[in-house]
Tab-separated table of C-alpha atoms in Angstrom:
chain	number	residue	atom	x	y	z
G	1	MET	CA	-45.722	23.525	73.297
G	2	ARG	CA	-43.479	20.812	74.624
G	3	ASP	CA	-40.018	19.393	74.147
G	4	ALA	CA	-40.319	16.101	72.298
G	5	ASP	CA	-37.583	14.379	74.297
G	6	ASN	CA	-38.974	14.687	77.802
G	7	ALA	CA	-42.425	16.259	77.409
G	8	LYS	CA	-41.468	19.449	79.278
G	9	PRO	CA	-42.856	22.747	77.961
G	10	ILE	CA	-40.305	24.818	76.104
G	11	THR	CA	-41.780	27.928	77.727
G	12	ARG	CA	-40.750	26.778	81.188
G	13	VAL	CA	-37.858	29.024	82.248
G	14	GLU	CA	-34.601	27.087	82.508
G	15	THR	CA	-33.324	27.151	86.063
G	16	PHE	CA	-29.890	25.620	85.575
G	17	GLY	CA	-26.811	27.837	85.733
G	18	ILE	CA	-23.289	26.592	85.117
G	19	GLU	CA	-23.429	23.890	87.781
G	20	GLU	CA	-23.158	20.354	86.428
G	21	ILE	CA	-26.382	19.296	84.682
G	22	PRO	CA	-27.803	16.170	86.394
G	23	ALA	CA	-27.723	13.025	84.264
G	24	SER	CA	-31.524	12.790	84.523
G	25	GLU	CA	-31.879	16.140	82.687
G	26	ARG	CA	-29.363	15.416	79.880
G	27	HIS	CA	-31.545	14.272	76.991
G	28	ALA	CA	-29.966	16.103	74.042
G	29	LYS	CA	-28.405	14.252	71.125
G	30	PRO	CA	-25.574	15.123	68.723
G	31	LEU	CA	-28.288	15.981	66.177
G	32	ASP	CA	-29.572	18.681	68.580
G	33	LEU	CA	-26.051	20.072	68.790
G	34	PHE	CA	-25.863	20.081	64.981
G	35	ARG	CA	-29.131	22.072	64.813
G	36	LEU	CA	-27.935	24.654	67.335
G	37	VAL	CA	-24.518	25.190	65.740
G	38	PHE	CA	-25.804	25.210	62.165
G	39	GLY	CA	-28.871	27.255	63.042
G	40	GLY	CA	-26.689	29.856	64.737
G	41	ALA	CA	-24.586	30.312	61.620
G	42	ASN	CA	-27.179	29.791	58.895
G	43	THR	CA	-27.879	33.514	58.613
G	44	PHE	CA	-27.253	36.756	56.786
G	45	ALA	CA	-24.268	37.405	58.998
G	46	THR	CA	-22.540	34.335	57.486
G	47	ALA	CA	-23.639	35.365	53.982
G	48	VAL	CA	-21.950	38.720	54.667
G	49	LEU	CA	-18.720	36.859	55.559
G	50	GLY	CA	-19.118	34.934	52.267
G	51	SER	CA	-19.097	38.225	50.360
G	52	PHE	CA	-15.624	39.180	51.619
G	53	PRO	CA	-13.636	37.387	48.867
G	54	VAL	CA	-15.429	39.573	46.284
G	55	LEU	CA	-14.835	42.688	48.407
G	56	PHE	CA	-11.167	41.685	48.431
G	57	GLY	CA	-11.173	41.511	44.638
G	58	LEU	CA	-11.002	37.716	44.198
G	59	SER	CA	-12.716	35.777	41.428
G	60	PHE	CA	-15.628	33.460	42.248
G	61	GLN	CA	-13.476	30.365	41.894
G	62	ALA	CA	-10.641	31.735	44.048
G	63	GLY	CA	-13.170	32.958	46.602
G	64	LEU	CA	-14.821	29.552	46.713
G	65	MET	CA	-11.465	27.851	47.365
G	66	ALA	CA	-10.660	30.371	50.124
G	67	ILE	CA	-14.013	29.759	51.809
G	68	LEU	CA	-13.648	25.968	51.562
G	69	LEU	CA	-10.165	26.161	53.077
G	70	GLY	CA	-11.250	28.426	55.926
G	71	VAL	CA	-14.401	26.561	56.836
G	72	VAL	CA	-12.853	23.066	56.716
G	73	VAL	CA	-9.774	23.991	58.754
G	74	GLY	CA	-11.860	25.945	61.228
G	75	ALA	CA	-14.325	23.076	61.592
G	76	LEU	CA	-11.495	20.645	62.325
G	77	ILE	CA	-10.152	22.949	65.029
G	78	LEU	CA	-13.601	23.485	66.532
G	79	ALA	CA	-14.903	19.890	66.584
G	80	PRO	CA	-13.156	18.670	69.798
G	81	MET	CA	-14.543	21.659	71.748
G	82	GLY	CA	-17.976	19.988	71.748
G	83	ILE	CA	-16.707	17.150	73.959
G	84	PHE	CA	-16.110	19.200	77.110
G	85	GLY	CA	-19.794	19.895	77.774
G	86	ALA	CA	-20.758	16.208	77.528
G	87	LEU	CA	-17.842	15.180	79.749
G	88	ASN	CA	-18.409	17.704	82.507
G	89	GLY	CA	-22.039	18.785	82.213
G	90	THR	CA	-21.064	22.467	82.222
G	91	ASN	CA	-19.909	25.133	79.789
G	92	ASN	CA	-16.429	25.341	78.280
G	93	ALA	CA	-15.300	28.291	80.408
G	94	VAL	CA	-15.873	26.257	83.592
G	95	SER	CA	-14.208	23.232	82.003
G	96	SER	CA	-11.163	25.386	81.270
G	97	SER	CA	-10.531	25.517	85.030
G	98	ALA	CA	-8.795	22.156	84.588
G	99	HIS	CA	-6.127	23.789	82.413
G	100	PHE	CA	-6.104	27.499	83.301
G	101	GLY	CA	-6.922	27.143	86.997
G	102	VAL	CA	-9.881	27.955	89.212
G	103	HIS	CA	-9.387	31.680	88.688
G	104	GLY	CA	-7.764	31.424	85.220
G	105	ARG	CA	-11.042	30.136	83.809
G	106	ILE	CA	-12.238	33.744	83.660
G	107	VAL	CA	-10.163	34.068	80.476
G	108	GLY	CA	-12.653	31.817	78.668
G	109	SER	CA	-15.611	33.667	80.231
G	110	PHE	CA	-14.440	37.093	79.013
G	111	LEU	CA	-13.550	35.790	75.569
G	112	SER	CA	-17.032	34.310	75.127
G	113	LEU	CA	-18.627	37.464	76.494
G	114	LEU	CA	-16.842	39.776	74.062
G	115	THR	CA	-17.278	37.426	71.096
G	116	ALA	CA	-20.983	36.963	71.742
G	117	VAL	CA	-21.705	40.701	71.968
G	118	ALA	CA	-19.783	41.376	68.738
G	119	PHE	CA	-21.406	38.602	66.671
G	120	PHE	CA	-24.830	39.260	68.182
G	121	SER	CA	-24.530	42.923	67.156
G	122	LEU	CA	-23.424	42.071	63.623
G	123	SER	CA	-26.332	39.640	63.313
G	124	VAL	CA	-28.922	42.160	64.492
G	125	TRP	CA	-27.528	44.924	62.268
G	126	SER	CA	-27.397	42.780	59.083
G	127	SER	CA	-30.821	41.184	59.747
G	128	GLY	CA	-32.470	44.509	60.674
G	129	ASP	CA	-31.059	46.233	57.570
G	130	ALA	CA	-32.255	43.348	55.378
G	131	LEU	CA	-35.751	43.327	56.928
G	132	VAL	CA	-36.244	47.077	56.556
G	133	GLY	CA	-34.732	47.116	53.059
G	134	GLY	CA	-36.910	44.247	51.923
G	135	ALA	CA	-40.020	45.827	53.425
G	136	HIS	CA	-39.138	49.113	51.682
G	137	ARG	CA	-38.989	47.408	48.316
G	138	LEU	CA	-42.041	45.240	49.002
G	139	PHE	CA	-44.387	47.590	50.849
G	140	GLY	CA	-42.799	51.032	50.518
G	141	LEU	CA	-41.789	51.148	54.175
G	142	PRO	CA	-39.497	54.177	54.635
G	143	GLU	CA	-35.838	53.391	55.407
G	144	SER	CA	-35.326	55.757	58.317
G	145	ASN	CA	-33.556	55.634	61.657
G	146	LEU	CA	-36.954	55.073	63.252
G	147	THR	CA	-37.812	51.971	61.181
G	148	LEU	CA	-34.276	50.618	61.551
G	149	GLY	CA	-34.412	51.217	65.301
G	150	LEU	CA	-37.713	49.409	65.569
G	151	ALA	CA	-36.341	46.450	63.584
G	152	TYR	CA	-33.250	46.227	65.812
G	153	GLY	CA	-35.365	46.527	68.926
G	154	LEU	CA	-37.774	43.836	67.720
G	155	PHE	CA	-34.938	41.354	67.115
G	156	ALA	CA	-33.192	42.140	70.360
G	157	VAL	CA	-36.294	41.766	72.538
G	158	LEU	CA	-37.373	38.518	70.829
G	159	VAL	CA	-33.880	37.079	71.215
G	160	LEU	CA	-33.696	38.125	74.851
G	161	ALA	CA	-37.042	36.454	75.573
G	162	VAL	CA	-35.973	33.163	73.982
G	163	CYS	CA	-32.662	33.199	75.881
G	164	ILE	CA	-34.422	33.779	79.210
G	165	TYR	CA	-36.616	30.725	78.639
G	166	GLY	CA	-33.459	28.762	77.948
G	167	PHE	CA	-32.115	25.720	76.170
G	168	ARG	CA	-35.359	23.990	75.113
G	169	PHE	CA	-36.882	27.136	73.569
G	170	MET	CA	-33.594	27.927	71.830
G	171	LEU	CA	-33.423	24.383	70.458
G	172	TRP	CA	-36.967	24.691	69.115
G	173	VAL	CA	-36.138	28.015	67.390
G	174	ASN	CA	-33.075	26.497	65.792
G	175	LYS	CA	-34.940	23.399	64.631
G	176	ILE	CA	-37.096	25.744	62.588
G	177	ALA	CA	-34.171	27.887	61.492
G	178	VAL	CA	-32.126	24.988	60.108
G	179	VAL	CA	-34.850	23.858	57.716
G	180	SER	CA	-36.484	27.148	56.792
G	181	ALA	CA	-33.378	29.294	56.397
G	182	SER	CA	-31.676	26.599	54.311
G	183	ALA	CA	-34.750	26.373	52.053
G	184	LEU	CA	-34.799	30.148	51.624
G	185	PHE	CA	-31.121	30.289	50.787
G	186	LEU	CA	-31.530	27.468	48.261
G	187	LEU	CA	-34.523	29.316	46.825
G	188	GLY	CA	-32.021	32.027	45.952
G	189	ILE	CA	-30.626	29.679	43.308
G	190	PHE	CA	-33.801	30.312	41.271
G	191	ALA	CA	-33.739	34.013	42.087
G	192	PHE	CA	-30.163	34.626	40.875
G	193	ALA	CA	-29.252	31.714	38.589
G	194	GLY	CA	-29.805	33.721	35.436
G	195	ALA	CA	-27.425	36.535	36.473
G	196	PHE	CA	-24.747	34.406	38.052
G	197	ASP	CA	-21.412	33.988	36.224
G	198	PHE	CA	-19.238	31.096	37.393
G	199	ASP	CA	-16.299	32.656	35.568
G	200	TYR	CA	-16.507	36.017	37.360
G	201	ALA	CA	-12.890	37.197	37.291
G	202	GLY	CA	-12.728	39.724	40.077
G	203	SER	CA	-10.218	42.550	40.092
G	204	ILE	CA	-7.181	40.540	41.239
G	205	SER	CA	-5.670	37.650	39.285
G	206	MET	CA	-3.349	34.976	40.577
G	207	ASP	CA	-0.407	36.729	38.898
G	208	ASP	CA	-0.971	39.951	40.823
G	209	ALA	CA	1.222	40.735	43.830
G	210	GLY	CA	-1.677	41.080	46.226
G	211	PHE	CA	-3.488	37.873	45.284
G	212	TRP	CA	-2.247	35.578	48.035
G	213	ALA	CA	-2.740	38.263	50.705
G	214	SER	CA	-6.356	38.609	49.577
G	215	PHE	CA	-6.837	34.848	49.298
G	216	LEU	CA	-5.498	34.048	52.766
G	217	GLY	CA	-7.292	37.025	54.252
G	218	ALA	CA	-10.592	35.718	52.866
G	219	ALA	CA	-9.815	32.204	54.098
G	220	LEU	CA	-9.003	33.489	57.613
G	221	ILE	CA	-12.284	35.458	57.740
G	222	ALA	CA	-14.155	32.290	56.755
G	223	MET	CA	-12.217	30.393	59.385
G	224	SER	CA	-13.140	32.922	62.018
G	225	ASN	CA	-16.783	31.821	61.812
G	226	PRO	CA	-16.289	28.254	63.140
G	227	VAL	CA	-13.531	29.303	65.505
G	228	SER	CA	-15.862	31.873	67.112
G	229	PHE	CA	-18.040	28.994	68.406
G	230	GLY	CA	-15.173	27.526	70.467
G	231	ALA	CA	-16.095	29.079	73.774
G	232	PHE	CA	-19.875	28.391	73.356
G	233	LEU	CA	-20.176	24.732	72.442
G	234	GLY	CA	-20.242	23.570	76.041
G	235	ASP	CA	-23.295	25.752	76.671
G	236	TRP	CA	-25.316	23.327	74.504
G	237	SER	CA	-23.357	20.022	74.617
G	238	ARG	CA	-23.673	19.970	78.433
G	239	TYR	CA	-27.173	18.584	77.883
G	240	ILE	CA	-25.748	15.560	75.984
G	241	PRO	CA	-25.269	12.436	78.145
G	242	ARG	CA	-21.668	11.735	79.152
G	243	GLU	CA	-21.636	8.271	77.588
G	244	THR	CA	-22.478	9.632	74.107
G	245	SER	CA	-19.960	8.801	71.432
G	246	LYS	CA	-17.254	11.464	71.299
G	247	LEU	CA	-16.838	10.887	67.562
G	248	GLY	CA	-20.581	11.494	67.194
G	249	ILE	CA	-20.325	14.806	69.004
G	250	MET	CA	-17.334	15.931	66.961
G	251	GLY	CA	-19.030	14.776	63.770
G	252	ALA	CA	-22.102	16.877	64.620
G	253	VAL	CA	-19.962	19.977	65.179
G	254	PHE	CA	-17.889	19.396	62.036
G	255	GLY	CA	-20.961	18.638	59.914
G	256	ALA	CA	-22.754	21.741	61.170
G	257	GLN	CA	-19.864	23.921	60.042
G	258	ILE	CA	-19.616	22.253	56.659
G	259	ALA	CA	-23.376	22.901	56.264
G	260	THR	CA	-22.697	26.622	56.664
G	261	LEU	CA	-21.297	26.509	53.122
G	262	ILE	CA	-24.891	27.137	52.130
G	263	PRO	CA	-25.011	30.751	53.383
G	264	PHE	CA	-21.268	31.244	52.635
G	265	ILE	CA	-21.650	30.322	48.979
G	266	PHE	CA	-24.935	32.239	48.732
G	267	GLY	CA	-23.078	35.346	49.952
G	268	LEU	CA	-20.153	34.720	47.578
G	269	ALA	CA	-22.297	34.083	44.486
G	270	THR	CA	-24.656	37.012	45.042
G	271	ALA	CA	-21.715	39.339	45.834
G	272	THR	CA	-20.326	38.618	42.351
G	273	ILE	CA	-23.679	39.657	40.854
G	274	VAL	CA	-23.668	42.823	42.971
G	275	ALA	CA	-20.121	43.583	41.791
G	276	VAL	CA	-21.318	43.455	38.154
G	277	GLN	CA	-24.782	45.019	38.376
G	278	ALA	CA	-24.408	47.448	41.292
G	279	PRO	CA	-20.648	47.997	41.858
G	280	GLN	CA	-21.266	51.086	43.986
G	281	TYR	CA	-22.404	48.818	46.813
G	282	VAL	CA	-19.168	46.811	46.682
G	283	GLU	CA	-17.219	50.049	46.868
G	284	GLN	CA	-19.226	50.948	49.979
G	285	ASN	CA	-18.769	47.426	51.476
G	286	ASN	CA	-22.575	47.326	51.649
G	287	TYR	CA	-23.401	43.736	50.729
G	288	VAL	CA	-26.929	43.701	52.170
G	289	GLY	CA	-27.914	46.850	50.260
G	290	GLY	CA	-26.434	45.433	47.079
G	291	LEU	CA	-28.319	42.143	47.518
G	292	LEU	CA	-31.639	43.975	47.848
G	293	SER	CA	-30.873	46.099	44.786
G	294	ILE	CA	-30.359	43.052	42.542
G	295	SER	CA	-33.108	40.822	43.987
G	296	PRO	CA	-36.178	40.133	41.861
G	297	ALA	CA	-39.407	41.422	43.390
G	298	TRP	CA	-40.718	37.970	44.307
G	299	TYR	CA	-37.596	37.304	46.461
G	300	PHE	CA	-38.126	40.333	48.720
G	301	LEU	CA	-40.424	38.368	51.035
G	302	PRO	CA	-37.937	35.495	51.406
G	303	VAL	CA	-35.271	38.082	52.191
G	304	CYS	CA	-37.457	39.455	55.013
G	305	LEU	CA	-38.078	35.936	56.321
G	306	LEU	CA	-34.354	35.204	56.213
G	307	ALA	CA	-33.753	38.360	58.209
G	308	VAL	CA	-36.213	37.344	60.955
G	309	ILE	CA	-35.113	33.699	61.129
G	310	GLY	CA	-31.432	34.506	60.919
G	311	GLY	CA	-31.556	37.238	63.528
G	312	MET	CA	-33.354	34.945	65.952
G	313	SER	CA	-31.123	31.871	65.535
G	314	THR	CA	-27.786	33.672	65.652
G	315	GLY	CA	-28.865	36.029	68.408
G	316	THR	CA	-30.097	33.269	70.691
G	317	THR	CA	-27.013	31.088	70.326
G	318	ALA	CA	-24.749	34.068	71.095
G	319	LEU	CA	-26.696	35.712	73.907
G	320	TYR	CA	-27.631	32.497	75.744
G	321	GLY	CA	-23.999	31.580	76.216
G	322	THR	CA	-23.147	35.114	77.289
G	323	GLY	CA	-25.688	35.114	80.074
G	324	LEU	CA	-24.566	31.689	81.192
G	325	ASP	CA	-20.934	32.784	81.349
G	326	MET	CA	-21.688	35.973	83.250
G	327	SER	CA	-23.658	34.009	85.851
G	328	SER	CA	-20.634	31.717	86.221
G	329	MET	CA	-18.362	34.669	86.960
G	330	PHE	CA	-20.643	36.152	89.633
G	331	PRO	CA	-22.601	33.070	90.833
G	332	ARG	CA	-23.590	34.580	94.187
G	333	VAL	CA	-25.046	37.735	92.623
G	334	LEU	CA	-26.411	36.726	89.210
G	335	SER	CA	-28.567	33.790	88.238
G	336	ARG	CA	-28.570	32.703	84.592
G	337	VAL	CA	-31.822	34.624	83.968
G	338	ARG	CA	-30.619	37.823	85.659
G	339	ALA	CA	-27.252	37.661	83.884
G	340	THR	CA	-28.979	37.113	80.524
G	341	MET	CA	-31.208	40.147	81.101
G	342	LEU	CA	-28.277	42.311	82.179
G	343	ILE	CA	-26.061	41.382	79.222
G	344	GLY	CA	-29.037	41.557	76.843
G	345	LEU	CA	-29.802	45.116	77.873
G	346	ALA	CA	-26.120	46.064	77.599
G	347	ALA	CA	-25.930	44.489	74.124
G	348	ILE	CA	-29.060	46.351	73.027
G	349	ALA	CA	-27.545	49.634	74.148
G	350	PHE	CA	-24.307	48.736	72.306
G	351	ILE	CA	-26.253	47.981	69.148
G	352	PHE	CA	-28.087	51.309	69.125
G	353	ILE	CA	-25.015	53.381	70.027
G	354	GLY	CA	-22.895	51.591	67.450
G	355	ARG	CA	-25.458	52.020	64.661
G	356	PHE	CA	-26.746	55.512	65.260
G	357	VAL	CA	-24.062	57.340	67.253
G	358	ALA	CA	-20.607	55.945	66.595
G	359	ASP	CA	-21.182	54.060	63.308
G	360	LEU	CA	-19.179	51.109	64.580
G	361	VAL	CA	-20.376	48.414	62.165
G	362	GLN	CA	-17.010	48.067	60.459
G	363	SER	CA	-15.174	48.424	63.755
G	364	VAL	CA	-17.173	45.596	65.330
G	365	SER	CA	-16.317	43.269	62.417
G	366	THR	CA	-12.667	44.083	63.096
G	367	PHE	CA	-13.281	43.567	66.813
G	368	ALA	CA	-14.713	40.100	66.108
G	369	VAL	CA	-11.661	39.068	64.091
G	370	LEU	CA	-9.328	40.302	66.833
G	371	ILE	CA	-11.306	38.317	69.449
G	372	VAL	CA	-10.999	35.174	67.328
G	373	THR	CA	-7.215	35.745	67.155
G	374	CYS	CA	-7.195	35.646	70.954
G	375	THR	CA	-9.650	32.741	71.192
G	376	THR	CA	-7.725	30.366	68.908
G	377	PRO	CA	-4.715	29.818	71.244
G	378	TRP	CA	-7.174	29.263	74.104
G	379	ILE	CA	-8.838	26.495	72.036
G	380	VAL	CA	-5.427	24.960	71.205
G	381	ILE	CA	-4.497	24.803	74.888
G	382	MET	CA	-7.844	23.270	75.787
G	383	ILE	CA	-7.576	20.536	73.144
G	384	ILE	CA	-3.971	19.677	74.106
G	385	GLY	CA	-5.037	19.487	77.739
G	386	LEU	CA	-8.003	17.247	76.866
G	387	LEU	CA	-5.727	14.795	75.041
G	388	ASP	CA	-2.995	14.866	77.677
G	389	ARG	CA	-5.489	14.207	80.496
G	390	ARG	CA	-7.037	11.388	78.403
G	391	GLY	CA	-10.433	13.052	78.878
G	392	PHE	CA	-10.249	12.830	82.675
G	393	TYR	CA	-11.906	15.667	84.625
G	394	ASP	CA	-13.199	15.995	88.185
G	395	SER	CA	-16.590	17.647	87.718
G	396	HIS	CA	-16.828	18.488	91.435
G	397	ASP	CA	-13.531	20.380	91.535
G	398	LEU	CA	-14.360	22.238	88.335
G	399	GLN	CA	-17.071	24.032	90.306
G	400	VAL	CA	-14.793	25.354	93.092
G	401	PHE	CA	-15.054	28.919	91.737
G	402	THR	CA	-18.864	28.665	91.505
G	403	ARG	CA	-19.119	27.568	95.145
G	404	GLY	CA	-16.778	30.365	96.268
G	405	GLU	CA	-14.269	27.899	97.689
G	406	ARG	CA	-10.496	27.430	97.518
G	407	GLY	CA	-8.370	24.392	96.718
G	408	GLY	CA	-9.136	21.249	94.798
G	409	ARG	CA	-7.311	19.507	91.949
G	410	TYR	CA	-7.263	22.645	89.832
G	411	TRP	CA	-6.088	25.215	92.351
G	412	PHE	CA	-2.463	25.123	91.013
G	413	SER	CA	-0.845	28.446	92.128
G	414	ASN	CA	-3.500	30.479	93.981
G	415	GLY	CA	-6.106	29.472	91.402
G	416	TRP	CA	-3.918	30.106	88.311
G	417	ASN	CA	-2.163	27.547	86.139
G	418	TRP	CA	0.703	29.729	84.905
G	419	ARG	CA	1.670	27.113	82.295
G	420	ALA	CA	-1.509	27.720	80.291
G	421	MET	CA	-1.440	31.464	80.962
G	422	ILE	CA	2.173	31.814	79.762
G	423	ALA	CA	1.316	29.843	76.645
G	424	TRP	CA	-1.816	31.874	75.929
G	425	ILE	CA	-0.796	35.496	76.620
G	426	PRO	CA	2.239	35.788	74.289
G	427	SER	CA	0.585	33.672	71.599
G	428	ALA	CA	-2.457	35.944	71.500
G	429	ALA	CA	-0.261	39.067	71.588
G	430	VAL	CA	1.968	37.892	68.736
G	431	GLY	CA	-1.085	36.901	66.706
G	432	LEU	CA	-2.533	40.405	67.101
G	433	CYS	CA	0.744	41.909	65.923
G	434	PHE	CA	0.505	40.017	62.590
G	435	VAL	CA	-3.188	40.723	61.842
G	436	ASN	CA	-3.582	42.388	58.450
G	437	LEU	CA	-7.107	43.493	57.539
G	438	PRO	CA	-6.621	46.292	54.980
G	439	GLY	CA	-8.700	49.352	55.763
G	440	GLN	CA	-9.691	47.958	59.175
G	441	PHE	CA	-6.804	46.823	61.385
G	442	VAL	CA	-3.145	46.177	60.571
G	443	GLY	CA	-0.849	45.046	63.371
G	444	PRO	CA	2.729	46.325	63.782
G	445	PHE	CA	4.031	43.368	61.729
G	446	GLY	CA	0.978	42.902	59.534
G	447	GLU	CA	2.811	43.886	56.354
G	448	SER	CA	6.004	41.980	57.111
G	449	VAL	CA	5.120	38.823	55.155
G	450	GLY	CA	4.207	40.403	51.850
G	451	GLY	CA	0.912	41.681	53.260
G	452	ILE	CA	-0.253	38.145	54.020
G	453	ASP	CA	-2.203	37.739	57.280
G	454	ILE	CA	-0.525	34.863	59.130
G	455	SER	CA	-1.979	35.741	62.536
G	456	LEU	CA	-4.079	32.619	63.110
G	457	PRO	CA	-1.519	29.982	62.017
G	458	LEU	CA	1.147	31.829	63.948
G	459	THR	CA	-0.851	32.107	67.162
G	460	MET	CA	-1.988	28.474	66.928
G	461	GLY	CA	1.526	27.159	66.346
G	462	MET	CA	3.049	29.275	69.087
G	463	ALA	CA	0.431	28.244	71.656
G	464	CYS	CA	0.933	24.557	70.740
G	465	VAL	CA	4.727	24.671	71.051
G	466	LEU	CA	4.809	26.788	74.222
G	467	TYR	CA	2.191	24.761	76.080
G	468	LEU	CA	3.732	21.378	75.203
G	469	LEU	CA	7.162	22.663	76.207
G	470	LEU	CA	5.910	24.051	79.524
G	471	LEU	CA	4.068	20.819	80.330
G	472	ARG	CA	7.242	18.882	79.720
G	473	VAL	CA	9.680	21.140	81.593
G	474	PHE	CA	7.330	22.073	84.452
G	475	PRO	CA	5.179	18.965	85.123
G	476	GLU	CA	1.634	19.398	86.459
G	477	PRO	CA	0.529	17.764	89.727
G	478	ALA	CA	-0.267	14.054	89.412
G	479	GLU	CA	-3.770	14.473	90.851
G	480	VAL	CA	-5.030	16.385	87.820
G	481	PHE	CA	-4.618	13.213	85.748
G	482	GLY	CA	-6.818	10.161	85.896
G	483	PRO	CA	-5.821	6.627	86.829
G	484	LYS	CA	-4.180	6.123	83.419
G	485	GLY	CA	-1.878	9.091	83.966
G	486	ALA	CA	-0.694	11.613	81.346
G	487	LEU	CA	-0.612	10.779	77.687
G	488	TRP	CA	2.734	12.417	76.999
G	489	SER	CA	3.706	15.005	79.652
G	490	ARG	CA	5.576	14.313	82.849
G	491	THR	CA	3.840	14.537	86.244
G	492	ARG	CA	4.963	15.424	89.701
G	493	ASN	CA	3.722	14.724	93.215
G	494	SER	CA	1.933	17.779	94.609
G	495	ARG	CA	3.427	17.264	98.033
């Protein structure tokens, strides 16, 4: 089995870490990036996110508007993050050295690590539950801790194997996932069309006091899906040649997120049917169980296939980036393969403990939203820096941390750019204070705006204002800018 672009076998273990990918090895296209991003989100985990408007009591029409708002805004925020990998040939955490400093880049590494483990766990849990539940209805397989454990273990081991082989194998998996999972979701139209009610009213109307809190909460959860990819895009776009159109890269990222409306709307529509035919599952926040209870018998096999395909595609896109980032943090100790194995084993342990010991499924979903609240201001700072530097980066000096050296353009103050850090830390902290996820996590000021969750817009706005102000009042050294100079900020001589 070979990669169509350069005739190299996809089962050859990828040897590149986070060092700059040579131009001769960068054969990916924006379409490949589209497949990876869309494939990683075209799963049951995204369908579960699509069910949240119904769980919040919204009507189908209000839920649809909330999802459209969240996905479109999130996709617009995410799109520029695909450019860094093509510019620098490395992942986004390493690229963040240019703005956070040689040592400050570990902020991006830890954010991507925590996000990947959380979303990987949610994907394995939802896919494993769907596979076992579908097999129970189809073949009478018992739904026990043993069968669930075997399903989780199967997904985790398969994902770990694909991630160890690397980018080409992962791209092949997602090429299959994009087409097959989309077809299976669309097949659901025939499975549920007869029971679907476009006028499903929900339990909260627009005149109710809690409507806008529920609407914005659902929109922010939908927005969290594209935003969660911010730290990972460079893991895949680093294989795209530098001269590739930047608009083409951003278009691929934006289009991939818009395509996720397929699983989002599938989750929303089927959740309305569950709410009518099996409301006990909505009360238990058990969308997957409710979906299986309302599915016609002939759709059980597609559900099982969706579980397998979805678990593989989401798991690989999350875990691959995690291993890559961990190897970048400890380059002298861990290769990409070793780091992937280490994080994979830790994630597997986390999955089993969370499912069978601590029952952390709901807590992890909260954890993921909190991570996104911290990731968003990091993304804002990166995009502002990209524009201000006019896309100029020194790929050699970005790798100072990897080589275990000191100095370079991005050394700033002992390896930290305090401008970006001061903009990020309070913005993330304030955002966390205004999170309002009823029944899961409510920050100290979460109820202060009529129960409306304003955490993401607040943290984004604060990061933008603080960073622009700091760049203006405390100019960065002139050498971090290219020959054209800064776009809007002032500069100073470093000596």
